[in-house]
């Protein structure tokens, strides 16, 4: 039985005071939610303050990116031990916005995933095709490329500490959600790829989130799909009420 996992990716939003207010409200609205893992991913600048607010709560902290070296002359970067030190349990890696705007590749994703795991940070590894890939019938090829490239050389235990997020790029921030059937089709493909690369036992335990215009109105039907184990939520995670509703749709 896979525990549902709902994460809010705040992207480039919220000052520290806004982040604290949102976290405080959210924490209060989900106190009774058990049997679901709840995560928020603020910007680096708000991590410390949000970490303080979350102490003793059932909401976990994630960062939106990490660098693969622990320390050194890498101006502007933040490392896995630093994120662990600030209270992160998770880190989002390979988000399509990082692939699109910041030159993230499967190789850098893989290096970051390994760095995160070696410091006991659980990676949320993002994969997903662009609209032109889908229209050209290349969805499977892209997903296979992201999965095999991003997840290369992990042990069974490392894979089991990871989460995969399927985020079709055409559904992100567009209001165009994948239909439950479209999401299920790719989620089951991902599980099959992991079965082939690892084993049925491992693949059946790993959690696969869907991301792309998830809202309170569509969350339950997406979550009802057999291979959809949660959601990576952008826009709707910026309001405590809508994010809490999405969390509750898993219960
Ligand atoms: P939206 O929910 O705003 O479409 O964003 C999805 C996303 O990119 C989460 O990482």
mmCIF file of C-alpha atoms and ligand atoms in Angstrom:
data_model
loop_
_atom_site.group_PDB
_atom_site.id
_atom_site.type_symbol
_atom_site.label_atom_id
_atom_site.label_comp_id
_atom_site.label_asym_id
_atom_site.label_seq_id
_atom_site.Cartn_x
_atom_site.Cartn_y
_atom_site.Cartn_z
ATOM 1 C CA UNK A 1 0.000 0.000 0.000
ATOM 2 C CA UNK A 2 1.548 3.296 -1.108
ATOM 3 C CA UNK A 3 0.965 6.313 1.151
ATOM 4 C CA UNK A 4 -0.389 9.227 -0.924
ATOM 5 C CA UNK A 5 2.000 12.170 -1.186
ATOM 6 C CA UNK A 6 0.889 15.720 -1.927
ATOM 7 C CA UNK A 7 3.542 18.397 -2.425
ATOM 8 C CA UNK A 8 3.123 22.119 -3.015
ATOM 9 C CA UNK A 9 5.759 23.624 -5.277
ATOM 10 C CA UNK A 10 5.591 27.342 -4.547
ATOM 11 C CA UNK A 11 8.062 28.150 -7.357
ATOM 12 C CA UNK A 12 9.258 31.777 -7.360
ATOM 13 C CA UNK A 13 6.591 33.103 -4.997
ATOM 14 C CA UNK A 14 6.262 34.424 -1.443
ATOM 15 C CA UNK A 15 8.452 36.650 0.697
ATOM 16 C CA UNK A 16 9.405 35.250 4.093
ATOM 17 C CA UNK A 17 6.410 36.836 5.816
ATOM 18 C CA UNK A 18 4.027 35.609 3.116
ATOM 19 C CA UNK A 19 5.534 32.125 3.329
ATOM 20 C CA UNK A 20 5.144 32.067 7.117
ATOM 21 C CA UNK A 21 1.500 33.201 6.870
ATOM 22 C CA UNK A 22 0.679 30.572 4.235
ATOM 23 C CA UNK A 23 2.439 27.818 6.200
ATOM 24 C CA UNK A 24 0.721 28.759 9.443
ATOM 25 C CA UNK A 25 -2.705 28.654 7.794
ATOM 26 C CA UNK A 26 -1.971 25.401 5.987
ATOM 27 C CA UNK A 27 -0.605 23.704 9.092
ATOM 28 C CA UNK A 28 -3.844 24.527 10.904
ATOM 29 C CA UNK A 29 -6.046 23.169 8.100
ATOM 30 C CA UNK A 30 -4.361 19.771 7.810
ATOM 31 C CA UNK A 31 -3.706 18.862 11.453
ATOM 32 C CA UNK A 32 -6.202 15.990 11.303
ATOM 33 C CA UNK A 33 -4.938 14.579 8.007
ATOM 34 C CA UNK A 34 -3.282 11.230 8.595
ATOM 35 C CA UNK A 35 -2.378 8.562 6.081
ATOM 36 C CA UNK A 36 -1.106 11.154 3.612
ATOM 37 C CA UNK A 37 2.306 12.765 3.343
ATOM 38 C CA UNK A 38 2.114 16.555 2.995
ATOM 39 C CA UNK A 39 5.023 18.633 1.730
ATOM 40 C CA UNK A 40 5.659 22.296 0.922
ATOM 41 C CA UNK A 41 8.531 23.586 -1.202
ATOM 42 C CA UNK A 42 9.199 27.300 -0.618
ATOM 43 C CA UNK A 43 12.046 29.287 -2.178
ATOM 44 C CA UNK A 44 15.497 28.920 -0.597
ATOM 45 C CA UNK A 45 15.111 32.267 1.182
ATOM 46 C CA UNK A 46 11.983 31.159 3.067
ATOM 47 C CA UNK A 47 13.122 27.633 3.990
ATOM 48 C CA UNK A 48 14.479 28.533 7.414
ATOM 49 C CA UNK A 49 11.409 30.446 8.558
ATOM 50 C CA UNK A 50 9.004 27.844 7.156
ATOM 51 C CA UNK A 51 11.040 25.082 8.795
ATOM 52 C CA UNK A 52 10.523 26.778 12.181
ATOM 53 C CA UNK A 53 6.759 27.061 11.639
ATOM 54 C CA UNK A 54 6.513 23.394 10.604
ATOM 55 C CA UNK A 55 8.302 21.986 13.679
ATOM 56 C CA UNK A 56 6.105 19.376 15.344
ATOM 57 C CA UNK A 57 3.548 19.426 12.512
ATOM 58 C CA UNK A 58 2.580 16.787 9.946
ATOM 59 C CA UNK A 59 3.841 18.899 7.025
ATOM 60 C CA UNK A 60 7.331 18.196 5.662
ATOM 61 C CA UNK A 61 9.724 20.607 3.998
ATOM 62 C CA UNK A 62 11.227 20.409 0.505
ATOM 63 C CA UNK A 63 13.586 22.594 -1.492
ATOM 64 C CA UNK A 64 13.022 23.282 -5.177
ATOM 65 C CA UNK A 65 16.544 22.383 -6.321
ATOM 66 C CA UNK A 66 19.955 21.330 -5.003
ATOM 67 C CA UNK A 67 23.549 21.335 -6.247
ATOM 68 C CA UNK A 68 25.523 18.093 -6.364
ATOM 69 C CA UNK A 69 28.707 19.266 -4.646
ATOM 70 C CA UNK A 70 28.663 19.617 -0.851
ATOM 71 C CA UNK A 71 30.688 22.847 -0.698
ATOM 72 C CA UNK A 72 33.331 24.838 -2.548
ATOM 73 C CA UNK A 73 33.645 27.496 -5.233
ATOM 74 C CA UNK A 74 30.169 27.216 -6.774
ATOM 75 C CA UNK A 75 28.739 30.718 -6.454
ATOM 76 C CA UNK A 76 24.986 30.861 -6.085
ATOM 77 C CA UNK A 77 24.443 27.178 -5.379
ATOM 78 C CA UNK A 78 22.954 25.425 -2.327
ATOM 79 C CA UNK A 79 24.036 21.916 -1.314
ATOM 80 C CA UNK A 80 22.289 18.847 0.076
ATOM 81 C CA UNK A 81 23.913 19.055 3.548
ATOM 82 C CA UNK A 82 22.787 22.683 3.765
ATOM 83 C CA UNK A 83 19.209 21.712 2.926
ATOM 84 C CA UNK A 84 19.311 18.898 5.451
ATOM 85 C CA UNK A 85 20.668 21.330 8.039
ATOM 86 C CA UNK A 86 17.763 23.718 7.466
ATOM 87 C CA UNK A 87 15.190 20.959 7.993
ATOM 88 C CA UNK A 88 14.378 19.677 4.497
ATOM 89 C CA UNK A 89 13.319 16.061 4.072
ATOM 90 C CA UNK A 90 12.697 16.303 0.330
ATOM 91 C CA UNK A 91 14.043 18.141 -2.698
ATOM 92 C CA UNK A 92 12.439 18.610 -6.105
ATOM 93 C CA UNK A 93 14.907 17.749 -8.876
ATOM 94 C CA UNK A 94 14.649 18.169 -12.649
ATOM 95 C CA UNK A 95 11.485 20.261 -12.751
ATOM 96 C CA UNK A 96 10.626 21.091 -16.362
ATOM 97 C CA UNK A 97 11.134 24.791 -15.657
ATOM 98 C CA UNK A 98 14.718 24.025 -14.662
ATOM 99 C CA UNK A 99 15.155 21.866 -17.747
ATOM 100 C CA UNK A 100 13.638 24.592 -19.967
ATOM 101 C CA UNK A 101 15.175 27.775 -18.546
ATOM 102 C CA UNK A 102 18.282 26.695 -16.635
ATOM 103 C CA UNK A 103 19.861 24.004 -18.765
ATOM 104 C CA UNK A 104 19.046 21.055 -16.510
ATOM 105 C CA UNK A 105 19.822 17.748 -18.232
ATOM 106 C CA UNK A 106 19.289 14.098 -17.359
ATOM 107 C CA UNK A 107 22.961 13.980 -16.352
ATOM 108 C CA UNK A 108 22.684 16.904 -13.927
ATOM 109 C CA UNK A 109 19.411 15.495 -12.596
ATOM 110 C CA UNK A 110 21.151 12.191 -11.917
ATOM 111 C CA UNK A 111 24.072 13.880 -10.137
ATOM 112 C CA UNK A 112 21.669 15.899 -7.991
ATOM 113 C CA UNK A 113 19.556 12.839 -7.173
ATOM 114 C CA UNK A 114 22.649 10.961 -5.981
ATOM 115 C CA UNK A 115 23.865 13.937 -3.922
ATOM 116 C CA UNK A 116 20.448 14.298 -2.288
ATOM 117 C CA UNK A 117 20.228 10.587 -1.442
ATOM 118 C CA UNK A 118 23.721 10.509 -0.009
ATOM 119 C CA UNK A 119 22.630 13.150 2.515
ATOM 120 C CA UNK A 120 19.362 11.468 3.385
ATOM 121 C CA UNK A 121 17.243 13.894 1.370
ATOM 122 C CA UNK A 122 14.472 12.269 -0.636
ATOM 123 C CA UNK A 123 14.419 13.418 -4.262
ATOM 124 C CA UNK A 124 11.166 14.163 -6.078
ATOM 125 C CA UNK A 125 12.355 13.484 -9.611
ATOM 126 C CA UNK A 126 10.346 15.259 -12.315
ATOM 127 C CA UNK A 127 9.766 13.885 -15.786
ATOM 128 C CA UNK A 128 7.418 14.958 -18.550
ATOM 129 C CA UNK A 129 6.963 15.619 -22.231
ATOM 130 C CA UNK A 130 6.384 18.915 -24.024
ATOM 131 C CA UNK A 131 3.289 19.512 -26.138
ATOM 132 C CA UNK A 132 5.157 19.006 -29.412
ATOM 133 C CA UNK A 133 6.505 15.673 -28.131
ATOM 134 C CA UNK A 134 3.006 14.494 -27.308
ATOM 135 C CA UNK A 135 1.638 15.671 -30.656
ATOM 136 C CA UNK A 136 4.449 13.912 -32.503
ATOM 137 C CA UNK A 137 3.802 10.659 -30.590
ATOM 138 C CA UNK A 138 7.093 10.914 -28.683
ATOM 139 C CA UNK A 139 5.691 10.843 -25.133
ATOM 140 C CA UNK A 140 6.951 7.323 -24.377
ATOM 141 C CA UNK A 141 10.425 8.040 -25.740
ATOM 142 C CA UNK A 142 10.793 11.225 -23.681
ATOM 143 C CA UNK A 143 9.549 9.586 -20.488
ATOM 144 C CA UNK A 144 11.878 6.625 -20.994
ATOM 145 C CA UNK A 145 14.781 9.030 -21.596
ATOM 146 C CA UNK A 146 14.003 11.056 -18.445
ATOM 147 C CA UNK A 147 13.528 7.950 -16.312
ATOM 148 C CA UNK A 148 16.572 6.009 -17.469
ATOM 149 C CA UNK A 149 18.792 9.129 -17.497
ATOM 150 C CA UNK A 150 17.620 10.702 -14.248
ATOM 151 C CA UNK A 151 17.391 7.507 -12.241
ATOM 152 C CA UNK A 152 20.528 5.756 -13.548
ATOM 153 C CA UNK A 153 22.655 3.709 -11.136
ATOM 154 C CA UNK A 154 20.467 3.903 -8.040
ATOM 155 C CA UNK A 155 20.268 0.969 -5.669
ATOM 156 C CA UNK A 156 16.882 -0.538 -4.838
ATOM 157 C CA UNK A 157 16.946 1.215 -1.459
ATOM 158 C CA UNK A 158 17.818 4.554 -3.080
ATOM 159 C CA UNK A 159 15.002 4.230 -5.581
ATOM 160 C CA UNK A 160 12.601 3.422 -2.770
ATOM 161 C CA UNK A 161 13.609 6.660 -1.023
ATOM 162 C CA UNK A 162 12.752 8.587 -4.201
ATOM 163 C CA UNK A 163 9.484 9.868 -5.588
ATOM 164 C CA UNK A 164 8.783 10.325 -9.300
ATOM 165 C CA UNK A 165 6.610 13.216 -10.462
ATOM 166 C CA UNK A 166 5.043 13.023 -13.917
ATOM 167 C CA UNK A 167 4.424 16.560 -15.084
ATOM 168 C CA UNK A 168 3.381 16.934 -18.718
ATOM 169 C CA UNK A 169 4.832 20.338 -19.629
ATOM 170 C CA UNK A 170 1.701 21.288 -21.594
ATOM 171 C CA UNK A 171 -0.381 20.935 -18.424
ATOM 172 C CA UNK A 172 1.778 23.112 -16.167
ATOM 173 C CA UNK A 173 0.222 26.461 -15.332
ATOM 174 C CA UNK A 174 -2.035 26.241 -18.376
ATOM 175 C CA UNK A 175 -5.256 25.104 -16.726
ATOM 176 C CA UNK A 176 -5.111 22.144 -19.146
ATOM 177 C CA UNK A 177 -4.951 19.097 -16.889
ATOM 178 C CA UNK A 178 -4.138 15.696 -18.320
ATOM 179 C CA UNK A 179 -7.267 13.586 -18.224
ATOM 180 C CA UNK A 180 -7.202 10.878 -15.541
ATOM 181 C CA UNK A 181 -6.768 8.324 -18.352
ATOM 182 C CA UNK A 182 -3.833 10.225 -19.886
ATOM 183 C CA UNK A 183 -2.162 10.493 -16.483
ATOM 184 C CA UNK A 184 -2.744 6.807 -15.713
ATOM 185 C CA UNK A 185 -1.313 5.764 -19.089
ATOM 186 C CA UNK A 186 2.017 7.504 -18.425
ATOM 187 C CA UNK A 187 2.128 6.536 -14.735
ATOM 188 C CA UNK A 188 1.717 2.884 -15.653
ATOM 189 C CA UNK A 189 4.434 3.275 -18.304
ATOM 190 C CA UNK A 190 6.765 4.721 -15.634
ATOM 191 C CA UNK A 191 6.005 1.810 -13.312
ATOM 192 C CA UNK A 192 6.703 -0.635 -16.133
ATOM 193 C CA UNK A 193 10.035 1.042 -16.928
ATOM 194 C CA UNK A 194 10.974 0.784 -13.247
ATOM 195 C CA UNK A 195 9.852 -2.845 -13.146
ATOM 196 C CA UNK A 196 12.136 -3.592 -16.104
ATOM 197 C CA UNK A 197 15.073 -1.674 -14.616
ATOM 198 C CA UNK A 198 14.611 -2.892 -11.016
ATOM 199 C CA UNK A 199 11.925 -5.375 -10.081
ATOM 200 C CA UNK A 200 8.204 -5.655 -9.692
ATOM 201 C CA UNK A 201 8.652 -5.517 -5.918
ATOM 202 C CA UNK A 202 10.532 -2.209 -6.037
ATOM 203 C CA UNK A 203 8.409 -0.637 -8.779
ATOM 204 C CA UNK A 204 5.183 -1.485 -6.990
ATOM 205 C CA UNK A 205 6.342 0.461 -3.907
ATOM 206 C CA UNK A 206 7.618 3.672 -5.489
ATOM 207 C CA UNK A 207 5.245 6.616 -5.451
ATOM 208 C CA UNK A 208 4.448 8.491 -8.642
ATOM 209 C CA UNK A 209 2.878 11.937 -8.362
ATOM 210 C CA UNK A 210 0.986 13.727 -11.108
ATOM 211 C CA UNK A 211 1.565 17.459 -11.635
ATOM 212 C CA UNK A 212 0.003 19.970 -14.012
ATOM 213 C CA UNK A 213 -2.980 22.165 -13.161
ATOM 214 C CA UNK A 214 -4.082 20.017 -10.218
ATOM 215 C CA UNK A 215 -6.939 21.760 -8.394
ATOM 216 C CA UNK A 216 -9.476 20.799 -5.735
ATOM 217 C CA UNK A 217 -11.991 20.126 -8.544
ATOM 218 C CA UNK A 218 -9.892 17.548 -10.412
ATOM 219 C CA UNK A 219 -7.694 16.070 -7.660
ATOM 220 C CA UNK A 220 -9.962 13.216 -6.555
ATOM 221 C CA UNK A 221 -10.455 11.752 -10.036
ATOM 222 C CA UNK A 222 -6.716 11.909 -10.762
ATOM 223 C CA UNK A 223 -5.895 10.344 -7.406
ATOM 224 C CA UNK A 224 -8.409 7.554 -8.047
ATOM 225 C CA UNK A 225 -6.217 6.185 -10.853
ATOM 226 C CA UNK A 226 -4.398 3.014 -9.802
ATOM 227 C CA UNK A 227 -0.880 4.304 -10.511
ATOM 228 C CA UNK A 228 -1.381 7.933 -9.395
ATOM 229 C CA UNK A 229 -0.085 8.172 -5.826
ATOM 230 C CA UNK A 230 -0.276 11.893 -5.234
ATOM 231 C CA UNK A 231 0.171 15.318 -6.728
ATOM 232 C CA UNK A 232 2.831 17.951 -7.240
ATOM 233 C CA UNK A 233 0.817 21.141 -7.105
ATOM 234 C CA UNK A 234 1.904 24.575 -8.347
ATOM 235 C CA UNK A 235 -0.648 27.399 -8.483
ATOM 236 C CA UNK A 236 -3.241 25.781 -6.209
ATOM 237 C CA UNK A 237 -0.636 25.298 -3.451
ATOM 238 C CA UNK A 238 -0.324 29.074 -3.004
ATOM 239 C CA UNK A 239 -3.673 29.185 -1.188
ATOM 240 C CA UNK A 240 -3.862 27.178 2.035
ATOM 241 C CA UNK A 241 -7.509 26.335 1.485
ATOM 242 C CA UNK A 242 -7.181 24.912 -2.024
ATOM 243 C CA UNK A 243 -4.011 22.997 -1.137
ATOM 244 C CA UNK A 244 -5.674 21.551 1.978
ATOM 245 C CA UNK A 245 -8.652 20.484 -0.153
ATOM 246 C CA UNK A 246 -6.303 18.656 -2.527
ATOM 247 C CA UNK A 247 -4.662 16.941 0.470
ATOM 248 C CA UNK A 248 -8.108 15.889 1.725
ATOM 249 C CA UNK A 249 -9.090 14.477 -1.654
ATOM 250 C CA UNK A 250 -6.706 11.571 -0.928
ATOM 251 C CA UNK A 251 -8.406 10.599 2.335
HETATM 252 P P1 LIG B 1 0.562 24.099 -11.779
HETATM 253 O O1 LIG B 1 -0.158 23.297 -10.728
HETATM 254 O O2 LIG B 1 0.532 25.570 -11.527
HETATM 255 O O3 LIG B 1 0.124 23.722 -13.163
HETATM 256 O O4 LIG B 1 2.126 23.685 -11.678
HETATM 257 C C1 LIG B 1 2.463 22.355 -11.669
HETATM 258 C C2 LIG B 1 3.898 22.238 -11.327
HETATM 259 O O5 LIG B 1 4.767 22.592 -12.112
HETATM 260 C C3 LIG B 1 4.256 21.702 -10.000
HETATM 261 O O6 LIG B 1 5.621 21.431 -9.919
#
